[in-house]
Amino acid sequence: MTDNPYQAMAKRFLEAIPHNQALGIELIGLERGRARCRLAGKQELQGDPERGLYFPSVLLTLADAASGVAFVSALGEMVSVATLDLRIDYLRPVAVADALVVDAHCYRYSGDVGFVQCDVMAEGGDVPAARVTSSFMRRAAHRGETA
Amino acid sequence: MSASPDTLAVLRERGDYQGVIDRIPYTAHLGIGVEVDRAGAPIFVLPFRQDLVGNPRLPAIHGGAVAALMEAAALVVTLVDEAQSRLPKPIDFSLDYLRSARAEPLYAACQVLRQGRRVVAVRIDAWQEDRERLTASGRAHLLLSSAT
């Protein structure tokens, strides 16, 4: 699903981040202001081993990663961004037997600030497992930083 | 004599926060530790590891890993202090990221703001070197299991 050079670049960037890599977060779709990410379930991501459920903040981490990319793509340039705040509503638990997918939409951005909303779902499901709203800002370039 | 690990009920009765953390696959995987502050309250510690990095240029810990520590603190404290038989169900979690989390240990502690019969409201703070300079601050609502 790397049908444009910008998506290929964003995919490399997102998947090279150590914590995204450790969790196995991949970028599977990108349009301007919209990002779709996926995470395959693993035993170590469980919060409730008896019922085989994800630890809740795994959904949050996936949502944060996708939301950041959605904001960057809305800005249309490769900049470093920071999450200002984030709220997650846990609508239903998901078992690690299912992969997670998230669709993030940066529905408004202005200057250095962007607002993102996303739904996390079990792959193949049609109801959200979590809904996340967040705000982001463009990180100020650090002195001595080259890119 | 059974060689099976202690049940959550036993860990809970002992007030063994670390034992509960170690029983949860994800919090055990992150290597979260538990210390006790001067007042005797638990402090949860996320030791820095390279695979927690979310911004390699700073470098900074991923916001998701910061949230994981804070959520673990809220869930485990509620499980132990409210005598739950399993992890409470999270309803929602809202957090403000105040500073980037540097490549150092990250600490979190929580405070129960309101304890209802079904729902608990918890505030969670995370910091690094200085407890007065918060890295993140959050609030969560947790649903208690109906067993009394």
Short mmCIF file of C-alpha atoms in Angstrom, two decimals:
data_model
loop_
_atom_site.label_atom_id
_atom_site.label_comp_id
_atom_site.label_asym_id
_atom_site.label_seq_id
_atom_site.Cartn_x
_atom_site.Cartn_y
_atom_site.Cartn_z
CA MET A 1 0.00 0.00 0.00
CA THR A 2 2.83 2.37 -0.70
CA ASP A 3 1.30 4.06 -3.71
CA ASN A 4 2.97 7.42 -3.34
CA PRO A 5 6.47 8.53 -2.40
CA TYR A 6 5.24 10.58 0.55
CA GLN A 7 3.50 7.55 2.05
CA ALA A 8 6.62 5.43 1.60
CA MET A 9 8.66 8.10 3.40
CA ALA A 10 6.13 8.45 6.22
CA LYS A 11 5.98 4.66 6.56
CA ARG A 12 9.76 4.42 6.92
CA PHE A 13 9.75 7.28 9.41
CA LEU A 14 6.95 5.88 11.60
CA GLU A 15 8.20 2.31 11.58
CA ALA A 16 11.78 3.36 12.40
CA ILE A 17 10.69 4.87 15.73
CA PRO A 18 11.96 2.36 18.30
CA HIS A 19 8.81 2.06 20.38
CA ASN A 20 6.57 1.73 17.30
CA GLN A 21 8.93 -0.93 16.03
CA ALA A 22 8.90 -2.76 19.39
CA LEU A 23 5.11 -2.91 19.32
CA GLY A 24 4.97 -3.75 15.61
CA ILE A 25 3.03 -0.64 14.57
CA GLU A 26 2.86 -0.26 10.78
CA LEU A 27 1.48 2.48 8.56
CA ILE A 28 -0.93 0.93 6.06
CA GLY A 29 -2.61 3.96 4.56
CA LEU A 30 -2.01 7.67 4.19
CA GLU A 31 -3.81 10.58 2.59
CA ARG A 32 -3.37 14.20 3.44
CA GLY A 33 -4.62 14.56 7.03
CA ARG A 34 -5.53 10.88 7.35
CA ALA A 35 -3.43 7.96 8.51
CA ARG A 36 -4.27 4.28 8.98
CA CYS A 37 -2.07 2.10 11.17
CA ARG A 38 -2.11 -1.51 12.22
CA LEU A 39 -0.70 -3.51 15.12
CA ALA A 40 -0.66 -7.32 15.23
CA GLY A 41 -1.53 -8.88 18.59
CA LYS A 42 1.16 -10.49 20.73
CA GLN A 43 1.05 -12.28 24.07
CA GLU A 44 3.25 -9.67 25.71
CA LEU A 45 0.69 -6.93 24.98
CA GLN A 46 -1.94 -8.51 27.21
CA GLY A 47 -3.39 -6.74 30.22
CA ASP A 48 -5.72 -9.56 31.18
CA PRO A 49 -4.16 -12.94 30.40
CA GLU A 50 -7.21 -14.86 31.61
CA ARG A 51 -9.38 -13.30 28.96
CA GLY A 52 -6.57 -12.59 26.49
CA LEU A 53 -7.28 -8.85 26.29
CA TYR A 54 -4.93 -6.07 25.28
CA PHE A 55 -3.55 -3.87 28.04
CA PRO A 56 -5.63 -0.71 27.46
CA SER A 57 -2.81 1.74 26.77
CA VAL A 58 -1.64 -0.36 23.80
CA LEU A 59 -4.67 1.09 21.98
CA LEU A 60 -3.63 4.56 23.14
CA THR A 61 -0.06 4.12 21.86
CA LEU A 62 -1.33 3.01 18.44
CA ALA A 63 -3.74 5.95 18.33
CA ASP A 64 -1.01 8.44 19.35
CA ALA A 65 1.32 7.15 16.62
CA ALA A 66 -1.35 7.36 13.90
CA SER A 67 -2.59 10.76 15.10
CA GLY A 68 0.90 12.25 14.93
CA VAL A 69 1.32 11.04 11.35
CA ALA A 70 -2.15 12.38 10.41
CA PHE A 71 -1.13 15.83 11.72
CA VAL A 72 2.25 15.77 9.98
CA SER A 73 0.59 14.79 6.71
CA ALA A 74 -1.95 17.61 7.11
CA LEU A 75 0.92 20.07 7.49
CA GLY A 76 2.42 18.59 4.35
CA GLU A 77 6.04 18.74 5.49
CA MET A 78 8.24 16.39 7.48
CA VAL A 79 8.35 18.14 10.84
CA SER A 80 8.69 16.89 14.37
CA VAL A 81 5.46 17.16 16.38
CA ALA A 82 4.48 16.73 20.01
CA THR A 83 1.22 15.52 21.57
CA LEU A 84 -0.25 18.23 23.81
CA ASP A 85 -3.07 16.20 25.23
CA LEU A 86 -5.00 13.10 24.48
CA ARG A 87 -8.22 11.55 25.67
CA ILE A 88 -9.24 7.98 25.07
CA ASP A 89 -12.67 6.45 25.67
CA TYR A 90 -12.44 2.70 26.08
CA LEU A 91 -15.63 1.49 24.40
CA ARG A 92 -15.01 -2.25 24.35
CA PRO A 93 -12.04 -4.48 25.11
CA VAL A 94 -10.20 -6.32 22.31
CA ALA A 95 -8.47 -9.70 22.46
CA VAL A 96 -4.84 -9.97 21.32
CA ALA A 97 -6.01 -12.73 18.96
CA ASP A 98 -7.22 -9.80 16.81
CA ALA A 99 -4.98 -7.21 15.20
CA LEU A 100 -5.83 -3.56 15.88
CA VAL A 101 -6.36 -0.96 13.18
CA VAL A 102 -6.76 2.76 13.68
CA ASP A 103 -7.98 5.51 11.39
CA ALA A 104 -6.76 8.93 12.43
CA HIS A 105 -8.11 12.15 10.93
CA CYS A 106 -6.58 15.56 11.49
CA TYR A 107 -9.80 17.49 10.95
CA ARG A 108 -8.47 20.93 11.73
CA TYR A 109 -5.06 22.52 11.79
CA SER A 110 -3.96 26.06 11.98
CA GLY A 111 -0.46 27.36 12.23
CA ASP A 112 1.39 25.13 14.63
CA VAL A 113 -1.58 23.34 16.21
CA GLY A 114 -3.68 20.44 14.97
CA PHE A 115 -6.72 18.52 16.22
CA VAL A 116 -7.04 14.82 15.54
CA GLN A 117 -9.76 12.27 16.10
CA CYS A 118 -9.46 8.56 15.65
CA ASP A 119 -11.21 5.26 16.10
CA VAL A 120 -9.38 2.09 17.07
CA MET A 121 -10.99 -1.16 15.96
CA ALA A 122 -10.34 -4.85 16.01
CA GLU A 123 -9.29 -5.72 12.46
CA GLY A 124 -12.33 -6.78 10.45
CA GLY A 125 -14.68 -5.35 13.07
CA ASP A 126 -17.21 -2.63 12.35
CA VAL A 127 -17.57 -0.99 15.76
CA PRO A 128 -14.92 1.13 17.47
CA ALA A 129 -13.08 -0.35 20.44
CA ALA A 130 -11.79 3.07 21.47
CA ARG A 131 -12.27 6.65 20.38
CA VAL A 132 -9.41 9.09 20.82
CA THR A 133 -9.23 12.85 20.53
CA SER A 134 -5.93 14.66 20.72
CA SER A 135 -4.21 17.91 20.00
CA PHE A 136 -0.72 18.32 18.67
CA MET A 137 1.76 21.05 18.05
CA ARG A 138 4.69 21.43 15.76
CA ARG A 139 7.87 21.08 17.78
CA ALA A 140 10.15 24.12 17.70
CA ALA A 141 13.38 23.36 15.88
CA HIS A 142 16.14 22.86 18.40
CA ARG A 143 19.31 24.83 18.09
CA GLY A 144 21.95 22.70 16.49
CA GLU A 145 19.39 20.39 14.99
CA THR A 146 19.95 20.04 11.31
CA ALA A 147 16.67 18.73 9.94
CA MET B 1 2.09 -27.44 48.39
CA SER B 2 1.27 -25.88 45.10
CA ALA B 3 4.06 -24.43 42.97
CA SER B 4 1.63 -22.17 41.13
CA PRO B 5 2.25 -18.44 41.45
CA ASP B 6 0.28 -16.50 44.03
CA THR B 7 -3.20 -15.55 42.91
CA LEU B 8 -4.16 -11.92 42.46
CA ALA B 9 -6.20 -12.25 45.66
CA VAL B 10 -3.12 -13.24 47.66
CA LEU B 11 -0.98 -10.49 46.11
CA ARG B 12 -3.76 -7.98 46.79
CA GLU B 13 -4.10 -8.95 50.42
CA ARG B 14 -0.35 -8.57 50.89
CA GLY B 15 -0.47 -5.17 49.22
CA ASP B 16 2.07 -6.53 46.75
CA TYR B 17 1.88 -3.95 43.95
CA GLN B 18 5.03 -5.32 42.34
CA GLY B 19 3.61 -8.83 42.36
CA VAL B 20 0.53 -7.59 40.48
CA ILE B 21 2.65 -5.65 37.95
CA ASP B 22 4.67 -8.81 37.31
CA ARG B 23 1.50 -10.83 36.72
CA ILE B 24 0.29 -8.53 33.92
CA PRO B 25 2.13 -9.45 30.73
CA TYR B 26 2.43 -5.92 29.31
CA THR B 27 3.53 -4.17 32.51
CA ALA B 28 5.99 -7.01 33.20
CA HIS B 29 7.28 -6.66 29.63
CA LEU B 30 7.89 -2.93 30.15
CA GLY B 31 9.87 -3.76 33.29
CA ILE B 32 7.84 -1.47 35.55
CA GLY B 33 9.06 -1.44 39.14
CA VAL B 34 7.42 -0.26 42.34
CA GLU B 35 9.03 1.86 45.07
CA VAL B 36 7.52 3.41 48.16
CA ASP B 37 7.65 7.13 48.89
CA ARG B 38 8.22 8.72 52.33
CA ALA B 39 4.51 8.61 53.08
CA GLY B 40 4.43 4.90 52.28
CA ALA B 41 2.53 5.35 49.00
CA PRO B 42 3.57 3.35 45.94
CA ILE B 43 5.57 4.99 43.15
CA PHE B 44 5.69 3.19 39.81
CA VAL B 45 8.95 3.36 37.87
CA LEU B 46 9.53 2.82 34.16
CA PRO B 47 13.27 2.26 33.67
CA PHE B 48 14.56 3.84 30.46
CA ARG B 49 15.13 1.46 27.58
CA GLN B 50 16.01 2.15 23.97
CA ASP B 51 12.85 0.42 22.75
CA LEU B 52 10.69 2.99 24.57
CA VAL B 53 11.94 5.86 22.42
CA GLY B 54 9.30 7.75 20.46
CA ASN B 55 11.46 10.60 19.23
CA PRO B 56 15.00 9.47 18.42
CA ARG B 57 16.27 13.01 17.80
CA LEU B 58 15.66 14.37 21.31
CA PRO B 59 15.66 11.46 22.38
CA ALA B 60 12.34 11.18 24.21
CA ILE B 61 10.19 8.35 25.54
CA HIS B 62 7.09 7.61 23.41
CA GLY B 63 3.92 9.27 24.70
CA GLY B 64 2.29 5.85 24.60
CA ALA B 65 4.87 4.43 27.00
CA VAL B 66 4.35 7.39 29.35
CA ALA B 67 0.62 6.66 29.25
CA ALA B 68 1.22 2.94 29.86
CA LEU B 69 3.09 3.68 33.09
CA MET B 70 0.39 6.07 34.28
CA GLU B 71 -2.41 3.69 33.41
CA ALA B 72 -0.59 0.79 35.09
CA ALA B 73 -0.30 2.88 38.26
CA ALA B 74 -4.02 3.71 38.26
CA LEU B 75 -5.16 0.15 37.52
CA VAL B 76 -2.85 -1.60 39.98
CA VAL B 77 -3.43 0.83 42.85
CA THR B 78 -7.19 0.51 42.37
CA LEU B 79 -7.00 -3.28 42.17
CA VAL B 80 -5.03 -3.52 45.40
CA ASP B 81 -6.62 -0.71 47.40
CA GLU B 82 -10.20 -1.43 46.36
CA ALA B 83 -9.83 -5.19 46.82
CA GLN B 84 -10.74 -6.09 43.24
CA SER B 85 -10.55 -9.66 42.02
CA ARG B 86 -9.29 -8.55 38.60
CA LEU B 87 -7.96 -5.41 36.96
CA PRO B 88 -10.66 -2.72 36.93
CA LYS B 89 -12.04 -1.84 33.50
CA PRO B 90 -10.81 1.52 32.25
CA ILE B 91 -13.64 3.82 31.14
CA ASP B 92 -11.59 6.74 29.92
CA PHE B 93 -8.15 8.28 30.34
CA SER B 94 -7.21 11.84 29.60
CA LEU B 95 -3.71 13.18 29.84
CA ASP B 96 -1.73 16.34 29.29
CA TYR B 97 1.82 15.99 28.08
CA LEU B 98 3.68 18.81 29.79
CA ARG B 99 7.32 18.06 28.89
CA SER B 100 9.07 15.48 26.78
CA ALA B 101 10.20 12.44 28.79
CA ARG B 102 13.96 12.20 28.54
CA ALA B 103 16.13 9.09 28.44
CA GLU B 104 15.91 8.61 32.20
CA PRO B 105 13.65 6.67 34.56
CA LEU B 106 10.06 7.89 34.60
CA TYR B 107 7.99 7.84 37.79
CA ALA B 108 4.23 7.86 38.34
CA ALA B 109 1.99 8.06 41.37
CA CYS B 110 -1.73 8.36 41.67
CA GLN B 111 -4.33 9.76 43.95
CA VAL B 112 -7.94 8.63 44.20
CA LEU B 113 -10.09 11.74 43.68
CA ARG B 114 -13.40 10.09 44.19
CA GLN B 115 -14.31 6.61 45.19
CA GLY B 116 -17.82 5.62 44.32
CA ARG B 117 -19.37 2.21 44.59
CA ARG B 118 -19.00 1.43 40.89
CA VAL B 119 -16.60 4.03 39.56
CA VAL B 120 -13.31 5.42 40.81
CA ALA B 121 -11.83 8.71 39.59
CA VAL B 122 -8.03 8.77 39.77
CA ARG B 123 -5.47 11.46 39.10
CA ILE B 124 -2.05 10.28 37.93
CA ASP B 125 1.13 12.35 37.76
CA ALA B 126 4.33 11.38 35.99
CA TRP B 127 7.73 13.00 36.48
CA GLN B 128 11.43 12.37 36.10
CA GLU B 129 14.12 14.02 38.21
CA ASP B 130 11.94 16.46 40.11
CA ARG B 131 8.46 15.53 41.35
CA GLU B 132 7.49 19.21 41.19
CA ARG B 133 8.20 19.36 37.45
CA LEU B 134 5.62 17.05 35.93
CA THR B 135 6.22 15.26 32.66
CA ALA B 136 2.53 14.45 32.30
CA SER B 137 -0.64 14.66 34.32
CA GLY B 138 -3.78 12.62 33.74
CA ARG B 139 -7.17 11.57 34.99
CA ALA B 140 -8.89 8.26 34.58
CA HIS B 141 -12.24 6.72 35.44
CA LEU B 142 -12.19 3.04 36.27
CA LEU B 143 -15.14 0.68 36.59
CA LEU B 144 -15.03 -1.60 39.61
CA SER B 145 -16.25 -5.14 39.32
CA SER B 146 -19.67 -5.55 40.89
CA ALA B 147 -18.55 -8.19 43.41
CA THR B 148 -18.65 -6.73 46.90
#
